[in-house]
Amino acid sequence: MKPIQVGLLGIGTVGSGTFNVLTRNQEEIRRRAGRGIEITMVADLNVERAREIVGDRARVVADAREIIANPEIDIVIELIGGYGIARALVLEAINAGKHVVTANKALLAVHGTEIFAAASAKGVMVAFEAAVAGGIPIIKALREGLTANQVQWVAGIINGTTNFILSEMRDKGLDFDVVLKEAQRLGYAEADPTFDIEGVDAAHKATLMSALAFGIPVQFDKAHVEGITKLAAADIRYAEQLGYRIKLLGIAKRRDDVGGIELRVHPTLVPAKRLIANVEGAMNAVMVQGDAVGTTLYYGKGAGSEPTASAVIADLVDITRLHTADPDHRVPHLAFQADELRDTPVLSIDQVRTAFYLRLRVADQKGVLSSITSILAASDISIDAVLQRESNEGEHQTDVIILTHETQEGAMRAALAQMQALPTVLAPIVSLRKEELA
Amino acid sequence: MKPIQVGLLGIGTVGSGTFNVLTRNQEEIRRRAGRGIEITMVADLNVERAREIVGDRARVVADAREIIANPEIDIVIELIGGYGIARALVLEAINAGKHVVTANKALLAVHGTEIFAAASAKGVMVAFEAAVAGGIPIIKALREGLTANQVQWVAGIINGTTNFILSEMRDKGLDFDVVLKEAQRLGYAEADPTFDIEGVDAAHKATLMSALAFGIPVQFDKAHVEGITKLAAADIRYAEQLGYRIKLLGIAKRRDDVGGIELRVHPTLVPAKRLIANVEGAMNAVMVQGDAVGTTLYYGKGAGSEPTASAVIADLVDITRLHTADPDHRVPHLAFQADELRDTPVLSIDQVRTAFYLRLRVADQKGVLSSITSILAASDISIDAVLQRESNEGEHQTDVIILTHETQEGAMRAALAQMQALPTVLAPIVSLRKEELA
């Protein structure tokens, strides 16, 4: 089956990330999707820059309508943003029978009803995983993963700029204005940051989540929106003393007592012990509370070139699997198509690489630590940290704790055998593996 | 379209949860799936107990093969567990052309290759969201949400029993044996806890995740498996002093340097500041690192009747949408079918209910706090906590911080106007909303 052809409208930060990831991982993506996926046309007003990014791997045009008019193109990715030309082009693409993938939360939160109706009428998908929380598959979780539940509420840190600013205000005790300037300097806030800091961007996303969670139309105009511009360092400090952190949350909540839905964005005190209170910097996280599943949480990068591209491409794969591949290739049992599994070997434990924690019960005498560390050195295992307990009086033995850097398990096992044989090592050595998970 | 008929094999904890949630939320589930979903037959050796659970809403039989032989049944849920009869019944159901939903990680980790091949040959799905991390839609995230990525590693707390034991060991400084007995008494560990505490259950789940992440067949026999039975309280304490927590992790990691996959379960030191290190008690969490998306994390209840049922039913909805509904109803744009949206009103901010944080700059004189609290009391707003700063010498004014219990926003706004009018309130009152998110 020949690759599905995709047209890309707008090749800025997310567009170039999408092109690059799709090119870099094309083989892996094909094995998952059951069919190759290629961006064969790109439309951007800046034709020169677009050509620099795509080289000769895609045709670059200035006029997006050339893509929409091309019968070879099955899917159009809209990454232009805003309500104006983006709305017109999305509707034209739908009417031309193209599936649409978009990261445009503003467009969908305001014009979603019109756009989804047009798509349903034409039997095409408008997919928008990238519109909320970047690379976190939260749309999929709400739309497919939690379908058993009456959702009770959704609450998320869904704007990285404001979460970065709030984290910095708390860490450094600084006021909003000072941190905003710093965030702009570092590229975490735009030159005109209004949509972020006034909560509008978060409200677009919360609006989409409210529709997904509760089966209501998108109604951005009904959202209550407050940003973080009036937040004082003093309140962050007082909240901390009371055991709370302040986060800008987008919240959608079912209120069965009055038969309505709350839809609101505002700075919120959250208990410091909650995982979501510990989501720092530009990261995003969304909590979903369902009547069957209880509380779930989804965490990851909410913006940036490749994290957002990850969501755009997941939508391309979904559309390819569900609408353009044969039914047998829809969603394969093991994520990759059955005829695309590989026999990549599972390594034996000796070949595994990890860092280690070692606890040695040793005689409290001179030279003990040196004999241990020289065994490690001879095995090319480097030491990250040592913790030596002072021995209790009259005890004559003590614990030595060693953290190592990453090493091969086989090497560690050999070194452990040597250390265990030392007369000054008085008990079986405890060894545990350590992972930084970074 | 008449409801899709489902047969349930085994109505224990998860089975009864599935039956109950499907009954309770049937209307909401139908609006999402595009078709009703009903369990019309239940097979359980304990026919009496099964009848008590389902009443007259489903036919109860002792022989599972009656369900498999019934041409009205489209989907079979297998919740028997184990490798024996469960394997035979799953294969028979597939051969009878039924889709299968199962929570049986042991079966799939060991016999998955055979079972998935049989399903592919018959063109049916074997869905298993409930087999890993209970209600967390991690299978869906790996299989559909992160398809753009070369997955670098997956690491998860995927056994609630051991995480509960490790949390208790750390909190109370107790040794493994003592906490295990306590966990058994509380129902967090089974009478024969071997599969959990020796890491076997986690290894079954890690095996499934390794296949989904890397496109390899399931190979449980290649997994390296270590449990927590030998873990000493001393090591948990030393790890803490070095800034680490010890968690039983299931890890699958791509090793491009040697062209292999690591697949292992063992107690692991994790930096205490990572979110996953703060996942306590019986909760589960899985981290996935992809080359495009970076680090993502998925958190929720990994076991229990209704959390697991949430995953089983999500699979039923997936199958209904993808394989038995007409193409127009596959995955609706807004989670609910387009003709099933409701006009539930979005509430005005005055109707919203939250708790509040108030900061009042007040004159440092007698009776100030009492005049404030009596306004709140008269408005039926109850106080959760008060923090009063001592005024600096010669300053004659001070901050009063009040946390309230939940109240209606309209009531709070009226009370704020009254408090603001007090002559002893010297600056605009700061009010922020507070959410417990529990």
CSV table of N, CA and C in Angstrom, one decimal, chain A residues 24-25 28 31-32 116 126 140 143-144 147-150 212 215 217 224 226 235 238 241 244 253-255 259-262 264 266 268-269 271 274 291-292 296-297 299 306-307 310 314 321-322 330 332-333 335-336 341-342 345-347 351-354 357 359 389 399 401 433-436 438, chain B residues 24-25 28 31-32 116 126 140 143-144 147-150 212 215 217 226 235 238 241 244 253-255 259-262 264 266 268-269 271 274 291-292 296-297 299 306-307 310 314 321-322 330 332-333 335-336 341-342 345-347 351-354 357 359 389 399 401 433-438:
chain,number,residue,atom,x,y,z
A,24,ARG,N,12.3,11.2,10.8
A,24,ARG,CA,13.3,10.4,11.6
A,24,ARG,C,12.7,9.0,12.0
A,25,ASN,N,11.5,9.0,12.4
A,25,ASN,CA,10.9,7.7,12.9
A,25,ASN,C,10.0,7.1,11.9
A,28,GLU,N,9.5,3.2,12.1
A,28,GLU,CA,8.8,2.8,13.3
A,28,GLU,C,7.3,3.2,13.2
A,31,ARG,N,5.5,0.8,10.8
A,31,ARG,CA,5.3,-0.5,11.5
A,31,ARG,C,4.1,-0.4,12.4
A,32,ARG,N,3.8,0.7,13.0
A,32,ARG,CA,2.7,0.9,13.9
A,32,ARG,C,1.4,1.1,13.1
A,116,PHE,N,-16.8,20.6,13.7
A,116,PHE,CA,-17.1,19.1,13.9
A,116,PHE,C,-18.4,18.7,13.1
A,126,VAL,N,-11.7,15.3,12.4
A,126,VAL,CA,-10.9,16.5,12.8
A,126,VAL,C,-10.2,16.1,14.1
A,140,LYS,N,-7.1,11.5,24.1
A,140,LYS,CA,-7.4,10.1,23.9
A,140,LYS,C,-7.9,9.5,25.2
A,143,ARG,N,-11.5,10.6,25.7
A,143,ARG,CA,-12.4,10.2,24.6
A,143,ARG,C,-12.5,8.7,24.5
A,144,GLU,N,-11.4,8.0,24.9
A,144,GLU,CA,-11.4,6.5,24.7
A,144,GLU,C,-11.0,5.8,26.0
A,147,THR,N,-14.0,5.9,29.0
A,147,THR,CA,-15.4,5.9,28.5
A,147,THR,C,-16.4,5.2,29.5
A,148,ALA,N,-15.9,4.4,30.4
A,148,ALA,CA,-16.8,3.7,31.4
A,148,ALA,C,-17.4,4.7,32.4
A,149,ASN,N,-16.7,5.8,32.6
A,149,ASN,CA,-17.0,6.6,33.7
A,149,ASN,C,-18.0,7.8,33.5
A,150,GLN,N,-18.7,8.1,34.6
A,150,GLN,CA,-19.3,9.4,34.7
A,150,GLN,C,-18.1,10.3,35.2
A,212,LEU,N,-15.4,17.1,26.1
A,212,LEU,CA,-15.1,15.7,26.0
A,212,LEU,C,-15.5,14.9,27.3
A,215,GLY,N,-19.9,15.6,27.5
A,215,GLY,CA,-20.9,15.5,26.4
A,215,GLY,C,-21.7,16.8,26.1
A,217,PRO,N,-21.6,20.8,24.0
A,217,PRO,CA,-20.9,21.5,23.0
A,217,PRO,C,-19.8,22.3,23.5
A,224,HIS,N,-15.4,30.9,32.8
A,224,HIS,CA,-14.9,32.0,33.7
A,224,HIS,C,-13.3,32.0,33.6
A,226,GLU,N,-9.7,33.7,34.7
A,226,GLU,CA,-8.8,34.6,35.4
A,226,GLU,C,-7.3,34.2,35.3
A,235,ASP,N,1.1,36.0,48.8
A,235,ASP,CA,0.1,34.9,48.8
A,235,ASP,C,0.7,33.6,48.6
A,238,TYR,N,2.2,32.7,51.9
A,238,TYR,CA,1.2,32.3,53.0
A,238,TYR,C,0.6,31.0,52.6
A,241,GLN,N,2.8,28.3,53.8
A,241,GLN,CA,2.8,28.1,55.2
A,241,GLN,C,1.6,27.3,55.6
A,244,TYR,N,-0.1,24.6,51.1
A,244,TYR,CA,-0.7,24.7,49.7
A,244,TYR,C,0.3,25.3,48.7
A,253,LYS,N,-16.2,20.8,36.0
A,253,LYS,CA,-16.7,20.0,37.0
A,253,LYS,C,-18.2,19.8,36.8
A,254,ARG,N,-18.7,18.5,37.0
A,254,ARG,CA,-20.1,18.2,36.9
A,254,ARG,C,-20.7,18.6,38.3
A,255,ARG,N,-21.9,19.3,38.2
A,255,ARG,CA,-22.6,19.7,39.4
A,255,ARG,C,-24.0,19.1,39.3
A,259,GLY,N,-27.6,20.5,38.2
A,259,GLY,CA,-27.7,20.1,36.8
A,259,GLY,C,-26.9,21.0,35.9
A,260,GLY,N,-25.7,21.3,36.3
A,260,GLY,CA,-24.9,22.2,35.4
A,260,GLY,C,-23.4,21.8,35.4
A,261,ILE,N,-22.6,22.5,34.7
A,261,ILE,CA,-21.2,22.3,34.6
A,261,ILE,C,-20.5,23.5,35.0
A,262,GLU,N,-19.5,23.4,35.8
A,262,GLU,CA,-18.6,24.5,36.1
A,262,GLU,C,-17.4,24.5,35.1
A,264,ARG,N,-14.0,26.8,34.4
A,264,ARG,CA,-13.3,28.0,35.0
A,264,ARG,C,-11.8,27.8,34.9
A,266,HIS,N,-8.5,29.7,36.9
A,266,HIS,CA,-8.1,30.7,37.8
A,266,HIS,C,-6.9,30.2,38.7
A,268,THR,N,-5.3,28.7,41.8
A,268,THR,CA,-5.9,27.8,42.7
A,268,THR,C,-5.0,27.3,43.8
A,269,LEU,N,-5.4,27.4,45.0
A,269,LEU,CA,-4.6,26.7,46.1
A,269,LEU,C,-4.8,25.2,46.0
A,271,PRO,N,-3.4,21.4,47.7
A,271,PRO,CA,-2.6,20.8,48.8
A,271,PRO,C,-1.2,20.4,48.3
A,274,ARG,N,-0.3,16.8,47.0
A,274,ARG,CA,-0.8,16.2,45.7
A,274,ARG,C,0.2,16.2,44.7
A,291,ASP,N,-16.2,8.2,38.2
A,291,ASP,CA,-16.9,7.5,39.3
A,291,ASP,C,-16.4,6.1,39.5
A,292,ALA,N,-15.9,5.5,38.4
A,292,ALA,CA,-15.4,4.1,38.5
A,292,ALA,C,-13.9,4.1,38.8
A,296,THR,N,-7.2,9.8,38.3
A,296,THR,CA,-6.1,9.5,37.4
A,296,THR,C,-5.4,10.8,37.1
A,297,LEU,N,-4.1,10.7,36.7
A,297,LEU,CA,-3.3,11.9,36.4
A,297,LEU,C,-2.4,11.6,35.2
A,299,TYR,N,0.8,13.3,32.8
A,299,TYR,CA,1.8,14.3,33.0
A,299,TYR,C,2.8,14.3,31.9
A,306,GLU,N,8.9,19.1,19.4
A,306,GLU,CA,8.7,17.7,19.2
A,306,GLU,C,7.6,17.1,20.2
A,307,PRO,N,7.5,17.6,21.4
A,307,PRO,CA,6.3,17.1,22.2
A,307,PRO,C,5.0,17.3,21.5
A,310,SER,N,4.6,15.0,18.6
A,310,SER,CA,4.2,13.7,19.0
A,310,SER,C,2.7,13.5,19.0
A,314,ALA,N,0.5,11.2,16.4
A,314,ALA,CA,-0.4,10.2,16.9
A,314,ALA,C,-1.8,10.3,16.2
A,321,ARG,N,-4.9,4.4,10.7
A,321,ARG,CA,-5.4,3.1,11.1
A,321,ARG,C,-6.9,3.0,10.9
A,322,LEU,N,-7.6,4.0,11.3
A,322,LEU,CA,-9.1,3.9,11.4
A,322,LEU,C,-9.8,4.1,10.1
A,330,ARG,N,-6.3,-2.1,11.8
A,330,ARG,CA,-6.8,-0.9,12.6
A,330,ARG,C,-5.9,-0.6,13.8
A,332,PRO,N,-3.5,-2.6,16.1
A,332,PRO,CA,-2.9,-3.9,16.3
A,332,PRO,C,-2.8,-4.2,17.8
A,333,HIS,N,-2.9,-5.5,18.1
A,333,HIS,CA,-2.8,-6.0,19.5
A,333,HIS,C,-1.6,-5.4,20.3
A,335,ALA,N,0.5,-2.9,19.4
A,335,ALA,CA,0.9,-1.5,19.0
A,335,ALA,C,1.5,-1.5,17.6
A,336,PHE,N,2.4,-2.5,17.3
A,336,PHE,CA,2.9,-2.7,16.0
A,336,PHE,C,2.1,-3.7,15.2
A,341,LEU,N,6.4,-7.2,13.9
A,341,LEU,CA,7.2,-7.4,15.1
A,341,LEU,C,8.6,-7.8,14.7
A,342,ARG,N,9.6,-7.5,15.6
A,342,ARG,CA,11.0,-7.8,15.4
A,342,ARG,C,11.5,-8.8,16.4
A,345,PRO,N,16.6,-9.0,20.5
A,345,PRO,CA,16.7,-9.9,21.7
A,345,PRO,C,16.5,-9.2,23.0
A,346,VAL,N,15.8,-9.9,24.0
A,346,VAL,CA,15.8,-9.4,25.4
A,346,VAL,C,17.1,-9.8,26.0
A,347,LEU,N,17.8,-8.8,26.5
A,347,LEU,CA,19.2,-9.0,27.0
A,347,LEU,C,19.2,-9.8,28.3
A,351,GLN,N,24.0,-8.3,30.9
A,351,GLN,CA,24.2,-7.2,30.0
A,351,GLN,C,23.5,-5.9,30.4
A,352,VAL,N,22.6,-6.0,31.4
A,352,VAL,CA,21.9,-4.8,31.8
A,352,VAL,C,22.8,-3.7,32.4
A,353,ARG,N,22.5,-2.5,32.1
A,353,ARG,CA,23.3,-1.4,32.7
A,353,ARG,C,22.4,-0.6,33.6
A,354,THR,N,22.9,-0.5,34.9
A,354,THR,CA,22.2,0.4,35.8
A,354,THR,C,23.3,0.9,36.8
A,357,TYR,N,23.3,0.8,44.3
A,357,TYR,CA,23.4,1.1,45.7
A,357,TYR,C,24.0,-0.2,46.4
A,359,ARG,N,25.4,-1.8,50.2
A,359,ARG,CA,25.6,-1.6,51.6
A,359,ARG,C,26.5,-2.8,52.1
A,389,ARG,N,28.7,5.2,58.1
A,389,ARG,CA,28.2,5.4,59.4
A,389,ARG,C,29.3,5.3,60.4
A,399,ASP,N,28.4,0.3,58.8
A,399,ASP,CA,27.9,0.2,57.4
A,399,ASP,C,28.6,1.2,56.5
A,401,ILE,N,27.9,2.7,52.8
A,401,ILE,CA,26.9,2.7,51.7
A,401,ILE,C,27.6,3.4,50.5
A,433,ARG,N,19.6,-1.8,42.6
A,433,ARG,CA,19.8,-1.0,41.4
A,433,ARG,C,19.2,0.4,41.6
A,434,LYS,N,19.7,1.3,40.9
A,434,LYS,CA,19.3,2.7,41.0
A,434,LYS,C,19.0,3.3,39.6
A,435,GLU,N,17.9,4.0,39.4
A,435,GLU,CA,17.6,4.6,38.1
A,435,GLU,C,17.3,6.1,38.3
A,436,GLU,N,17.9,6.9,37.5
A,436,GLU,CA,17.6,8.3,37.6
A,436,GLU,C,16.2,8.7,37.0
A,438,ALA,N,15.5,10.1,34.2
A,438,ALA,CA,15.5,11.4,33.7
A,438,ALA,C,15.7,11.3,32.2
B,24,ARG,N,-24.9,0.9,35.9
B,24,ARG,CA,-25.0,2.3,36.5
B,24,ARG,C,-24.9,3.3,35.4
B,25,ASN,N,-23.8,3.2,34.5
B,25,ASN,CA,-23.5,4.2,33.6
B,25,ASN,C,-24.0,3.9,32.2
B,28,GLU,N,-24.7,6.9,29.7
B,28,GLU,CA,-23.5,7.6,29.3
B,28,GLU,C,-22.7,6.8,28.4
B,31,ARG,N,-24.1,6.7,24.9
B,31,ARG,CA,-23.9,8.0,24.2
B,31,ARG,C,-22.5,8.1,23.7
B,32,ARG,N,-21.6,7.5,24.4
B,32,ARG,CA,-20.2,7.5,23.9
B,32,ARG,C,-20.0,6.5,22.8
B,116,PHE,N,-2.8,-13.8,20.2
B,116,PHE,CA,-3.0,-12.7,19.3
B,116,PHE,C,-3.0,-13.2,17.8
B,126,VAL,N,-8.5,-9.0,20.7
B,126,VAL,CA,-8.3,-9.3,22.1
B,126,VAL,C,-7.8,-8.1,22.8
B,140,LYS,N,-3.5,2.0,26.0
B,140,LYS,CA,-3.9,2.9,25.0
B,140,LYS,C,-2.8,4.0,24.7
B,143,ARG,N,-0.1,2.2,22.8
B,143,ARG,CA,-0.4,1.7,21.5
B,143,ARG,C,-0.9,2.7,20.5
B,144,GLU,N,-1.5,3.8,21.1
B,144,GLU,CA,-2.1,4.8,20.2
B,144,GLU,C,-1.6,6.2,20.5
B,147,THR,N,2.5,6.9,19.4
B,147,THR,CA,2.9,6.2,18.2
B,147,THR,C,4.0,7.0,17.3
B,148,ALA,N,4.1,8.2,17.6
B,148,ALA,CA,5.2,9.0,16.9
B,148,ALA,C,6.6,8.7,17.3
B,149,ASN,N,6.7,8.1,18.5
B,149,ASN,CA,8.0,8.1,19.2
B,149,ASN,C,8.7,6.8,19.0
B,150,GLN,N,10.0,6.9,19.0
B,150,GLN,CA,10.9,5.8,19.4
B,150,GLN,C,10.8,5.8,20.9
B,212,LEU,N,4.6,-3.7,23.6
B,212,LEU,CA,3.9,-2.6,23.1
B,212,LEU,C,4.9,-1.4,22.7
B,215,GLY,N,7.8,-3.3,19.9
B,215,GLY,CA,7.4,-4.1,18.7
B,215,GLY,C,8.1,-5.5,18.7
B,217,PRO,N,7.8,-9.6,20.3
B,217,PRO,CA,6.8,-10.5,20.9
B,217,PRO,C,6.8,-10.5,22.4
B,226,GLU,N,12.9,-9.9,40.3
B,226,GLU,CA,13.3,-9.9,41.7
B,226,GLU,C,12.2,-9.2,42.4
B,235,ASP,N,17.9,-0.3,54.5
B,235,ASP,CA,18.2,0.2,53.2
B,235,ASP,C,17.3,1.3,52.7
B,238,TYR,N,18.7,4.3,54.6
B,238,TYR,CA,19.9,4.8,54.0
B,238,TYR,C,19.6,5.5,52.6
B,241,GLN,N,18.3,8.9,53.2
B,241,GLN,CA,19.3,9.9,53.6
B,241,GLN,C,20.1,10.3,52.4
B,244,TYR,N,16.9,9.3,48.0
B,244,TYR,CA,16.2,8.3,47.1
B,244,TYR,C,15.1,7.6,47.8
B,253,LYS,N,13.6,-1.3,28.5
B,253,LYS,CA,14.5,-0.2,28.0
B,253,LYS,C,15.1,-0.7,26.7
B,254,ARG,N,15.1,0.2,25.7
B,254,ARG,CA,15.8,0.0,24.5
B,254,ARG,C,17.3,0.2,24.7
B,255,ARG,N,18.1,-0.7,24.2
B,255,ARG,CA,19.5,-0.5,24.3
B,255,ARG,C,20.1,-0.6,22.9
B,259,GLY,N,21.8,-3.4,20.6
B,259,GLY,CA,20.7,-3.9,19.8
B,259,GLY,C,19.8,-4.9,20.5
B,260,GLY,N,19.5,-4.5,21.8
B,260,GLY,CA,18.7,-5.4,22.6
B,260,GLY,C,17.7,-4.6,23.4
B,261,ILE,N,16.9,-5.3,24.2
B,261,ILE,CA,15.9,-4.8,25.1
B,261,ILE,C,16.2,-5.3,26.5
B,262,GLU,N,16.2,-4.4,27.5
B,262,GLU,CA,16.2,-4.8,28.9
B,262,GLU,C,14.8,-5.0,29.4
B,264,ARG,N,13.1,-6.1,33.0
B,264,ARG,CA,13.4,-6.5,34.4
B,264,ARG,C,12.5,-5.9,35.4
B,266,HIS,N,12.6,-5.2,39.6
B,266,HIS,CA,13.4,-5.3,40.8
B,266,HIS,C,13.2,-4.0,41.7
B,268,THR,N,14.1,-0.7,43.2
B,268,THR,CA,15.0,0.3,42.5
B,268,THR,C,15.0,1.6,43.3
B,269,LEU,N,16.2,2.2,43.5
B,269,LEU,CA,16.3,3.5,44.1
B,269,LEU,C,16.0,4.5,43.0
B,271,PRO,N,15.3,8.9,42.5
B,271,PRO,CA,15.4,10.2,43.2
B,271,PRO,C,14.1,10.6,43.8
B,274,ARG,N,11.4,12.9,42.0
B,274,ARG,CA,10.6,12.5,40.9
B,274,ARG,C,9.2,12.3,41.3
B,291,ASP,N,11.4,9.6,22.3
B,291,ASP,CA,12.4,10.5,21.7
B,291,ASP,C,11.8,11.9,21.3
B,292,ALA,N,10.5,11.9,21.0
B,292,ALA,CA,9.8,13.2,20.6
B,292,ALA,C,9.2,13.8,21.8
B,296,THR,N,6.7,11.2,29.9
B,296,THR,CA,5.3,11.3,30.3
B,296,THR,C,5.0,10.4,31.5
B,297,LEU,N,4.0,10.7,32.2
B,297,LEU,CA,3.6,9.8,33.4
B,297,LEU,C,2.1,9.7,33.4
B,299,TYR,N,-0.9,8.0,36.0
B,299,TYR,CA,-1.1,7.7,37.4
B,299,TYR,C,-2.5,7.3,37.8
B,306,GLU,N,-13.9,-1.5,40.7
B,306,GLU,CA,-14.4,-0.5,39.7
B,306,GLU,C,-13.2,0.1,38.9
B,307,PRO,N,-12.1,0.4,39.5
B,307,PRO,CA,-11.0,0.9,38.6
B,307,PRO,C,-10.6,-0.1,37.5
B,310,SER,N,-13.3,-0.1,34.9
B,310,SER,CA,-13.2,1.1,34.0
B,310,SER,C,-12.4,0.7,32.8
B,314,ALA,N,-13.8,0.3,28.9
B,314,ALA,CA,-13.2,1.1,27.8
B,314,ALA,C,-12.9,0.2,26.6
B,321,ARG,N,-17.1,0.6,19.1
B,321,ARG,CA,-16.9,1.7,18.1
B,321,ARG,C,-16.2,1.2,16.9
B,322,LEU,N,-15.2,0.4,17.0
B,322,LEU,CA,-14.3,0.1,15.9
B,322,LEU,C,-14.8,-1.1,15.0
B,330,ARG,N,-17.5,5.8,14.8
B,330,ARG,CA,-16.2,5.2,15.3
B,330,ARG,C,-15.7,5.9,16.5
B,332,PRO,N,-16.0,9.5,18.1
B,332,PRO,CA,-16.6,10.8,17.9
B,332,PRO,C,-15.7,11.9,18.3
B,333,HIS,N,-15.8,13.0,17.6
B,333,HIS,CA,-14.9,14.2,17.9
B,333,HIS,C,-14.9,14.5,19.3
B,335,ALA,N,-15.9,12.8,22.0
B,335,ALA,CA,-16.1,11.6,23.0
B,335,ALA,C,-17.5,11.1,23.0
B,336,PHE,N,-18.5,11.9,22.9
B,336,PHE,CA,-19.9,11.5,22.8
B,336,PHE,C,-20.3,11.6,21.4
B,341,LEU,N,-24.9,14.9,22.2
B,341,LEU,CA,-24.5,16.0,23.1
B,341,LEU,C,-25.7,16.5,23.8
B,342,ARG,N,-25.5,17.0,25.0
B,342,ARG,CA,-26.6,17.6,25.8
B,342,ARG,C,-26.4,19.1,26.0
B,345,PRO,N,-26.3,23.2,31.1
B,345,PRO,CA,-25.8,24.6,31.1
B,345,PRO,C,-24.5,24.7,31.8
B,346,VAL,N,-23.6,25.5,31.3
B,346,VAL,CA,-22.4,25.9,32.0
B,346,VAL,C,-22.8,27.0,33.0
B,347,LEU,N,-22.5,26.8,34.2
B,347,LEU,CA,-23.0,27.6,35.3
B,347,LEU,C,-22.2,29.0,35.3
B,351,GLN,N,-22.6,30.8,40.7
B,351,GLN,CA,-23.1,29.5,41.1
B,351,GLN,C,-22.0,28.5,41.5
B,352,VAL,N,-20.8,28.8,41.1
B,352,VAL,CA,-19.7,27.9,41.4
B,352,VAL,C,-19.4,27.7,42.8
B,353,ARG,N,-19.1,26.5,43.2
B,353,ARG,CA,-18.7,26.2,44.7
B,353,ARG,C,-17.3,25.9,44.8
B,354,THR,N,-16.5,26.7,45.6
B,354,THR,CA,-15.2,26.3,46.0
B,354,THR,C,-14.9,26.8,47.4
B,357,TYR,N,-9.3,31.1,49.9
B,357,TYR,CA,-8.2,31.7,50.7
B,357,TYR,C,-8.4,33.2,50.6
B,359,ARG,N,-6.9,37.0,52.0
B,359,ARG,CA,-5.9,37.8,52.8
B,359,ARG,C,-6.4,39.2,53.0
B,389,ARG,N,-0.7,37.1,61.2
B,389,ARG,CA,0.7,37.5,61.4
B,389,ARG,C,0.8,38.5,62.5
B,399,ASP,N,-1.5,41.2,58.5
B,399,ASP,CA,-2.2,40.4,57.6
B,399,ASP,C,-3.0,39.3,58.3
B,401,ILE,N,-5.0,35.8,57.3
B,401,ILE,CA,-5.3,34.9,56.3
B,401,ILE,C,-6.4,33.9,56.7
B,433,ARG,N,-9.3,31.0,45.0
B,433,ARG,CA,-10.0,29.8,45.2
B,433,ARG,C,-9.1,28.6,45.6
B,434,LYS,N,-9.6,27.6,46.3
B,434,LYS,CA,-8.9,26.5,46.8
B,434,LYS,C,-9.6,25.2,46.5
B,435,GLU,N,-8.9,24.2,46.0
B,435,GLU,CA,-9.5,22.9,45.6
B,435,GLU,C,-8.7,21.8,46.3
B,436,GLU,N,-9.4,20.9,46.9
B,436,GLU,CA,-8.6,19.8,47.5
B,436,GLU,C,-8.2,18.7,46.5
B,437,LEU,N,-8.9,18.6,45.4
B,437,LEU,CA,-8.6,17.7,44.3
B,437,LEU,C,-8.6,16.2,44.8
B,438,ALA,N,-9.4,15.9,45.7
B,438,ALA,CA,-9.4,14.5,46.3
B,438,ALA,C,-10.7,13.8,45.9
